mmCIF file of C-alpha atoms in Angstrom:
data_model
loop_
_atom_site.group_PDB
_atom_site.id
_atom_site.type_symbol
_atom_site.label_atom_id
_atom_site.label_comp_id
_atom_site.label_asym_id
_atom_site.label_seq_id
_atom_site.Cartn_x
_atom_site.Cartn_y
_atom_site.Cartn_z
ATOM 1 C CA MET A 58 17.346 8.555 20.418
ATOM 2 C CA GLY A 59 20.456 6.080 20.055
ATOM 3 C CA ASP A 60 21.737 5.230 16.401
ATOM 4 C CA GLU A 61 21.426 1.629 17.342
ATOM 5 C CA LYS A 62 17.626 2.580 18.126
ATOM 6 C CA LEU A 63 17.376 4.029 15.011
ATOM 7 C CA LYS A 64 18.730 1.732 12.875
ATOM 8 C CA GLN A 65 16.768 -1.150 14.287
ATOM 9 C CA GLU A 66 13.665 0.996 13.444
ATOM 10 C CA LEU A 67 14.330 1.958 9.709
ATOM 11 C CA LEU A 68 15.054 -1.649 9.155
ATOM 12 C CA TYR A 69 12.123 -2.755 11.077
ATOM 13 C CA MET A 70 9.852 -0.089 8.574
ATOM 14 C CA VAL A 71 11.995 -1.743 5.473
ATOM 15 C CA LYS A 72 10.710 -4.787 6.205
ATOM 16 C CA LEU A 73 7.225 -4.156 6.886
ATOM 17 C CA THR A 74 7.050 -2.491 3.645
ATOM 18 C CA SER A 75 8.734 -5.105 1.583
ATOM 19 C CA LYS A 76 6.661 -7.691 3.186
ATOM 20 C CA TYR A 77 3.279 -6.757 3.654
ATOM 21 C CA ASP A 78 0.205 -5.453 1.494
ATOM 22 C CA LEU A 79 0.182 -1.897 3.638
ATOM 23 C CA SER A 80 -3.087 -1.015 1.243
ATOM 24 C CA ASN A 81 -4.975 -3.694 3.201
ATOM 25 C CA MET A 82 -6.678 -1.999 6.409
ATOM 26 C CA GLU A 83 -6.327 -5.113 8.624
ATOM 27 C CA ILE A 84 -2.879 -5.555 7.976
ATOM 28 C CA VAL A 85 -2.499 -2.073 8.795
ATOM 29 C CA GLU A 86 -4.438 -2.175 11.961
ATOM 30 C CA SER A 87 -2.592 -5.227 13.123
ATOM 31 C CA ILE A 88 0.322 -3.599 12.852
ATOM 32 C CA LEU A 89 -0.719 -0.649 14.684
ATOM 33 C CA ARG A 90 -1.895 -2.834 17.279
ATOM 34 C CA LEU A 91 1.411 -4.491 17.896
ATOM 35 C CA GLU A 92 3.012 -1.044 17.508
ATOM 36 C CA ASN A 93 1.011 0.064 20.750
ATOM 37 C CA GLU A 94 1.939 -2.905 22.657
ATOM 38 C CA ARG A 95 5.689 -2.692 21.506
ATOM 39 C CA VAL A 96 6.296 0.865 20.765
ATOM 40 C CA ILE A 97 9.304 0.274 18.443
ATOM 41 C CA LEU A 98 8.368 3.400 15.923
ATOM 42 C CA GLY A 99 9.205 6.213 18.093
ATOM 43 C CA SER A 100 11.440 8.564 16.089
ATOM 44 C CA VAL A 101 9.949 11.288 13.635
ATOM 45 C CA PHE A 102 10.688 8.733 10.680
ATOM 46 C CA GLY A 103 8.358 5.884 12.653
ATOM 47 C CA LYS A 104 5.389 8.377 13.376
ATOM 48 C CA ARG A 105 5.606 9.347 9.742
ATOM 49 C CA PHE A 106 5.562 5.758 8.679
ATOM 50 C CA LYS A 107 2.602 4.827 10.761
ATOM 51 C CA SER A 108 0.287 8.202 9.696
ATOM 52 C CA ARG A 109 1.141 6.998 5.725
ATOM 53 C CA ILE A 110 0.256 3.360 5.982
ATOM 54 C CA PHE A 111 -2.921 4.239 7.916
ATOM 55 C CA ASP A 112 -3.644 6.853 5.134
ATOM 56 C CA ILE A 113 -2.774 4.822 2.224
ATOM 57 C CA ALA A 114 -5.097 2.069 3.703
ATOM 58 C CA ALA A 115 -8.128 4.522 4.224
ATOM 59 C CA GLY A 116 -7.551 5.260 0.859
ATOM 60 C CA ALA A 117 -6.449 8.949 1.628
ATOM 61 C CA GLU A 118 -4.366 11.123 -0.509
ATOM 62 C CA THR A 119 -0.975 11.290 -0.007
ATOM 63 C CA ASP A 120 2.336 13.305 -1.386
ATOM 64 C CA LYS A 121 3.658 10.375 -2.355
ATOM 65 C CA LYS A 122 6.799 11.071 -0.927
ATOM 66 C CA CYS A 123 9.538 8.698 1.258
ATOM 67 C CA VAL A 124 8.714 9.149 4.738
ATOM 68 C CA ILE A 125 12.587 9.015 5.700
ATOM 69 C CA CYS A 126 14.175 11.033 2.823
ATOM 70 C CA GLY A 127 11.493 13.390 1.329
ATOM 71 C CA GLN A 128 11.939 12.055 -2.364
ATOM 72 C CA PRO A 129 9.206 10.534 -4.729
ATOM 73 C CA ALA A 130 8.405 7.076 -3.719
ATOM 74 C CA GLU A 131 7.170 4.492 -6.007
ATOM 75 C CA ASN A 132 5.153 2.510 -3.281
ATOM 76 C CA GLN A 133 4.101 5.985 -1.705
ATOM 77 C CA ILE A 134 6.053 5.099 1.731
ATOM 78 C CA ILE A 135 9.839 4.404 1.407
ATOM 79 C CA CYS A 136 11.803 5.159 -1.886
ATOM 80 C CA ASN A 137 13.649 2.199 -3.417
ATOM 81 C CA HIS A 138 17.022 4.113 -2.963
ATOM 82 C CA CYS A 139 16.159 4.003 0.997
ATOM 83 C CA MET A 140 14.881 0.616 0.930
ATOM 84 C CA GLY A 141 17.942 -0.881 -1.089
ATOM 85 C CA THR A 142 20.609 1.438 1.253
ATOM 86 C CA ILE A 143 18.834 0.153 4.443
ATOM 87 C CA GLY A 144 18.034 -3.347 3.322
ATOM 88 C CA ASP A 145 21.771 -3.884 2.101
ATOM 89 C CA SER A 146 23.563 -2.012 4.660
ATOM 90 C CA THR A 147 26.082 -3.300 6.947
ATOM 91 C CA TYR A 148 23.903 -3.341 9.875
ATOM 92 C CA ALA A 149 21.035 -5.315 8.126
ATOM 93 C CA LYS A 150 23.601 -8.079 6.654
ATOM 94 C CA ASN A 151 24.891 -8.317 10.375
ATOM 95 C CA ILE A 152 21.530 -8.933 12.103
ATOM 96 C CA ILE A 153 20.908 -11.864 9.090
ATOM 97 C CA LYS A 154 24.492 -13.294 9.820
ATOM 98 C CA THR A 155 24.020 -13.279 13.425
ATOM 99 C CA LYS A 156 20.244 -15.094 12.626
ATOM 100 C CA GLU A 157 22.016 -17.501 10.426
ATOM 101 C CA ASP A 158 25.170 -18.137 12.874
ATOM 102 C CA GLU A 159 22.961 -19.074 15.803
ATOM 103 C CA PRO A 160 21.555 -22.603 14.768
ATOM 104 C CA VAL A 161 24.990 -23.434 14.017
ATOM 105 C CA LYS A 162 26.244 -22.536 18.036
ATOM 106 C CA GLU A 163 23.272 -24.351 19.144
ATOM 107 C CA LYS A 164 24.609 -27.427 17.331
ATOM 108 C CA LYS A 165 28.029 -27.450 18.698
ATOM 109 C CA LYS A 166 26.716 -26.523 22.264
ATOM 110 C CA LEU A 167 24.358 -29.460 21.977
ATOM 111 C CA ARG A 168 27.029 -31.922 20.547
ATOM 112 C CA ILE A 169 29.638 -30.935 23.714
ATOM 113 C CA ASN A 170 26.974 -30.954 26.609
ATOM 114 C CA LEU A 171 23.728 -32.456 25.874
ATOM 115 C CA LYS A 172 22.356 -32.742 29.406
ATOM 116 C CA GLY A 173 23.618 -29.156 30.321
ATOM 117 C CA TYR A 174 22.008 -27.825 27.427
ATOM 118 C CA LEU A 175 18.501 -29.057 27.998
ATOM 119 C CA GLN A 176 18.855 -28.016 31.437
ATOM 120 C CA GLY A 177 19.334 -24.777 30.342
ATOM 121 C CA ILE A 178 16.598 -24.470 28.132
ATOM 122 C CA ILE A 179 14.383 -25.585 30.664
ATOM 123 C CA ALA A 180 15.367 -23.081 33.250
ATOM 124 C CA VAL A 181 14.821 -20.416 30.795
ATOM 125 C CA CYS A 182 11.704 -22.001 29.835
ATOM 126 C CA LEU A 183 10.398 -21.545 33.251
ATOM 127 C CA ILE A 184 12.027 -17.978 33.603
ATOM 128 C CA VAL A 185 10.149 -17.077 30.489
ATOM 129 C CA ILE A 186 6.833 -18.416 31.770
ATOM 130 C CA LEU A 187 6.981 -16.985 34.928
ATOM 131 C CA PHE A 188 7.724 -13.402 33.190
ATOM 132 C CA ILE A 189 4.691 -14.195 30.814
ATOM 133 C CA GLN A 190 2.708 -14.505 33.853
ATOM 134 C CA ILE A 191 4.121 -11.354 35.348
ATOM 135 C CA TRP A 192 3.195 -9.432 32.279
ATOM 136 C CA ILE A 193 -0.420 -10.784 31.890
ATOM 137 C CA LEU A 194 -0.685 -9.819 35.333
ATOM 138 C CA ALA A 195 0.433 -6.348 34.934
ATOM 139 C CA LEU A 196 -0.820 -6.143 31.830
ATOM 140 C CA TRP A 197 -4.391 -6.987 33.554
ATOM 141 C CA HIS A 198 -3.674 -4.299 35.838
ATOM 142 C CA SER A 199 -3.110 -1.790 33.414
ATOM 143 C CA ILE A 200 -5.781 -2.130 30.895
ATOM 144 C CA PRO A 201 -7.780 0.486 32.383
ATOM 145 C CA ASP A 202 -5.088 3.418 31.754
ATOM 146 C CA TYR A 203 -4.869 1.496 27.935
ATOM 147 C CA ASN A 204 -8.402 1.527 27.068
ATOM 148 C CA PRO A 205 -10.504 4.151 28.988
ATOM 149 C CA MET A 206 -13.991 4.195 29.127
ATOM 150 C CA GLU A 207 -15.559 6.549 26.860
ATOM 151 C CA LYS A 208 -18.687 8.295 26.446
ATOM 152 C CA PRO A 209 -20.347 9.711 23.290
ATOM 153 C CA ARG A 210 -19.999 13.680 23.811
ATOM 154 C CA ASN A 211 -21.665 16.165 22.486
ATOM 155 C CA SER A 212 -19.975 19.553 20.350
ATOM 156 C CA ALA A 213 -19.805 22.563 22.437
ATOM 157 C CA TYR A 214 -20.189 24.722 19.135
ATOM 158 C CA ASP A 215 -23.149 25.457 17.514
ATOM 159 C CA VAL A 216 -24.583 23.975 14.534
ATOM 160 C CA THR A 217 -23.675 26.025 11.436
ATOM 161 C CA PRO A 218 -24.896 25.581 7.871
ATOM 162 C CA VAL A 219 -22.323 24.569 5.310
ATOM 163 C CA ALA A 220 -22.263 25.112 1.554
ATOM 164 C CA SER A 221 -18.771 23.486 0.502
ATOM 165 C CA GLN A 222 -16.492 20.754 1.297
ATOM 166 C CA GLU A 223 -14.163 23.526 2.791
ATOM 167 C CA GLU A 224 -16.871 24.654 5.111
ATOM 168 C CA ALA A 225 -17.637 21.097 6.556
ATOM 169 C CA TYR A 226 -14.085 20.683 7.030
ATOM 170 C CA LYS A 227 -13.600 24.116 8.972
ATOM 171 C CA GLN A 228 -16.656 22.683 11.323
ATOM 172 C CA LEU A 229 -15.026 19.455 11.955
ATOM 173 C CA VAL A 230 -11.751 20.519 12.845
ATOM 174 C CA LEU A 231 -13.418 22.838 15.722
ATOM 175 C CA ASP A 232 -13.811 19.396 17.734
ATOM 176 C CA PHE A 233 -10.773 17.570 16.038
ATOM 177 C CA PRO A 234 -8.161 19.796 15.767
ATOM 178 C CA GLU A 235 -4.535 18.859 14.586
ATOM 179 C CA GLU A 236 -2.583 20.284 17.106
ATOM 180 C CA LYS A 237 -4.622 17.619 19.928
ATOM 181 C CA GLY A 238 -3.306 14.878 17.463
ATOM 182 C CA TYR A 239 -6.468 14.478 15.321
ATOM 183 C CA THR A 240 -5.838 13.623 11.084
ATOM 184 C CA VAL A 241 -9.036 14.658 9.474
ATOM 185 C CA THR A 242 -9.021 13.862 5.425
ATOM 186 C CA PHE A 243 -12.038 14.409 3.199
ATOM 187 C CA GLN A 244 -13.433 11.151 1.585
ATOM 188 C CA ARG A 245 -16.646 12.049 -0.643
ATOM 189 C CA ILE A 246 -19.976 13.470 -0.932
ATOM 190 C CA ASP A 247 -22.217 10.394 -0.681
ATOM 191 C CA SER A 248 -26.048 10.287 0.094
ATOM 192 C CA GLU A 249 -26.352 7.094 1.933
ATOM 193 C CA TYR A 250 -27.902 6.412 5.248
ATOM 194 C CA VAL A 251 -28.484 10.507 5.545
ATOM 195 C CA GLY A 252 -32.017 9.546 7.211
ATOM 196 C CA ARG A 253 -29.388 9.175 10.519
ATOM 197 C CA PHE A 254 -29.595 12.820 10.734
ATOM 198 C CA ASN A 255 -32.818 12.467 12.392
ATOM 199 C CA LEU A 256 -31.395 11.274 15.852
ATOM 200 C CA GLU A 257 -31.221 12.805 18.785
ATOM 201 C CA PRO A 258 -27.163 13.543 19.981
ATOM 202 C CA GLY A 259 -25.798 10.622 21.677
ATOM 203 C CA GLU A 260 -28.237 8.094 20.203
ATOM 204 C CA CYS A 261 -27.140 4.935 18.459
ATOM 205 C CA CYS A 262 -28.746 4.409 14.616
ATOM 206 C CA LEU A 263 -28.721 0.743 14.851
ATOM 207 C CA GLU A 264 -30.808 0.932 18.300
ATOM 208 C CA VAL A 265 -33.224 3.633 16.757
ATOM 209 C CA GLU A 266 -33.778 1.709 13.454
ATOM 210 C CA GLU A 267 -34.298 -1.837 15.134
ATOM 211 C CA LYS A 268 -37.352 0.155 16.688
ATOM 212 C CA LEU A 269 -38.687 1.411 13.768
ATOM 213 C CA SER A 270 -42.246 0.183 12.125
ATOM 214 C CA ASP A 271 -41.814 -0.236 8.069
ATOM 215 C CA GLU A 272 -44.096 3.027 7.853
ATOM 216 C CA GLU A 273 -41.558 4.789 9.991
ATOM 217 C CA ARG A 274 -38.456 3.078 8.273
ATOM 218 C CA TYR A 275 -39.493 4.592 5.222
ATOM 219 C CA ASP A 276 -40.079 8.448 6.435
ATOM 220 C CA TYR A 277 -36.693 7.664 8.392
ATOM 221 C CA PHE A 278 -34.545 7.305 5.382
ATOM 222 C CA PHE A 279 -34.374 10.219 2.481
ATOM 223 C CA THR A 280 -32.111 11.514 -0.111
ATOM 224 C CA GLU A 281 -29.635 14.413 0.840
ATOM 225 C CA GLU A 282 -25.944 14.808 0.115
ATOM 226 C CA VAL A 283 -23.824 14.715 2.905
ATOM 227 C CA TYR A 284 -19.606 15.401 3.276
ATOM 228 C CA ILE A 285 -17.739 12.118 4.367
ATOM 229 C CA PHE A 286 -14.299 12.887 5.999
ATOM 230 C CA HIS A 287 -12.018 10.321 7.414
ATOM 231 C CA ILE A 288 -10.910 10.844 11.210
ATOM 232 C CA SER A 289 -7.672 9.440 12.882
ATOM 233 C CA TYR A 290 -5.707 9.663 15.875
ATOM 234 C CA LEU A 291 -2.323 8.412 17.427
ATOM 235 C CA GLU A 292 -0.651 8.378 20.571
ATOM 236 C CA GLU A 293 1.659 6.172 22.517
ATOM 237 C CA HIS A 294 -0.902 3.465 23.820
ATOM 238 C CA THR A 295 -3.900 4.397 21.706
ATOM 239 C CA GLY A 296 -5.178 4.386 18.064
ATOM 240 C CA LYS A 297 -8.607 5.421 16.701
ATOM 241 C CA ILE A 298 -10.288 5.351 13.607
ATOM 242 C CA GLY A 299 -13.463 7.377 12.775
ATOM 243 C CA MET A 300 -15.780 8.717 10.056
ATOM 244 C CA ALA A 301 -18.148 11.734 10.295
ATOM 245 C CA GLU A 302 -20.900 12.644 7.626
ATOM 246 C CA ILE A 303 -21.775 16.326 7.709
ATOM 247 C CA ASN A 304 -25.329 17.654 6.023
ATOM 248 C CA SER A 305 -25.844 20.955 4.364
ATOM 249 C CA ASP A 306 -27.419 21.778 8.079
ATOM 250 C CA GLY A 307 -23.871 21.370 9.758
ATOM 251 C CA GLU A 308 -25.104 18.595 11.864
ATOM 252 C CA ILE A 309 -22.357 15.817 12.206
ATOM 253 C CA ILE A 310 -22.609 12.305 13.077
ATOM 254 C CA ILE A 311 -19.777 10.329 14.160
ATOM 255 C CA LEU A 312 -18.706 6.782 13.488
ATOM 256 C CA GLY A 313 -16.062 5.782 16.099
ATOM 257 C CA SER A 314 -13.774 3.289 17.884
ATOM 258 C CA PHE A 315 -14.901 2.844 21.169
ATOM 259 C CA ASN A 316 -12.517 1.230 24.095
ATOM 260 C CA ASP A 317 -15.420 -0.019 26.358
ATOM 261 C CA GLY A 318 -17.279 -2.788 24.737
ATOM 262 C CA ARG A 319 -20.139 -0.748 22.773
ATOM 263 C CA ARG A 320 -20.598 -1.599 19.280
ATOM 264 C CA THR A 321 -18.036 0.036 16.913
ATOM 265 C CA ASP A 322 -20.356 0.213 14.003
ATOM 266 C CA SER A 323 -22.909 2.238 15.628
ATOM 267 C CA PHE A 324 -23.561 6.171 14.593
ATOM 268 C CA TYR A 325 -24.621 9.028 16.970
ATOM 269 C CA LYS A 326 -25.436 12.585 16.389
ATOM 270 C CA PHE A 327 -22.193 14.787 17.637
ATOM 271 C CA ARG A 328 -23.887 18.156 17.471
#
């Protein structure tokens, strides 16, 4: 990666950190969606930044170290030293100066040749519209590559009872290993919605619950402690968010984000 690209990337990270509330998941998801389209944060620092803001918004524990220099960061993302050094750098000031000088140059050209200026604007607009149309057409044809159809998949591993958070984690990472790009983070122990463990593998809990009578619904929900984990997965053109519930029997239910139009708030039995 060239020095110019890295400087641009670091300045972009500093601007996002100083401008937005990165503890808000909606803001973080918007940033990551834009990043999937523009692919700006491609360096090791950029990848750390994306992972860190996602974990913060998800309420996961972080080491609170700067993703650039590794020193303690007050905002858990970029330390004040790096924020000041990059934000006040000659490169950043030149970017600002260039943006400030552009309107002045535009006015001088307008006074010199108004007719030629307007003709140039019209020509540029037409070219931009043409490129937008080409981009939309190309994007339309590439949608299957960016958003492949996904089906609920069942685990290849047997159900194994768990008696602790650590055992539940070990069962979950068998299917979502770190070496394949997944990040699994423990959230809490909960006893809500555990009736979902009555599902058959591949069933959606909401579809099942809608068909239950009052008597069946009473028997469907019961109290049992479950381990809640957060699952994230990021690659060049794909970002997935998920949550897993694991009961003491070792059964796993996944809340996933699907790319084929199905409801993203539907649970299904994983194993």
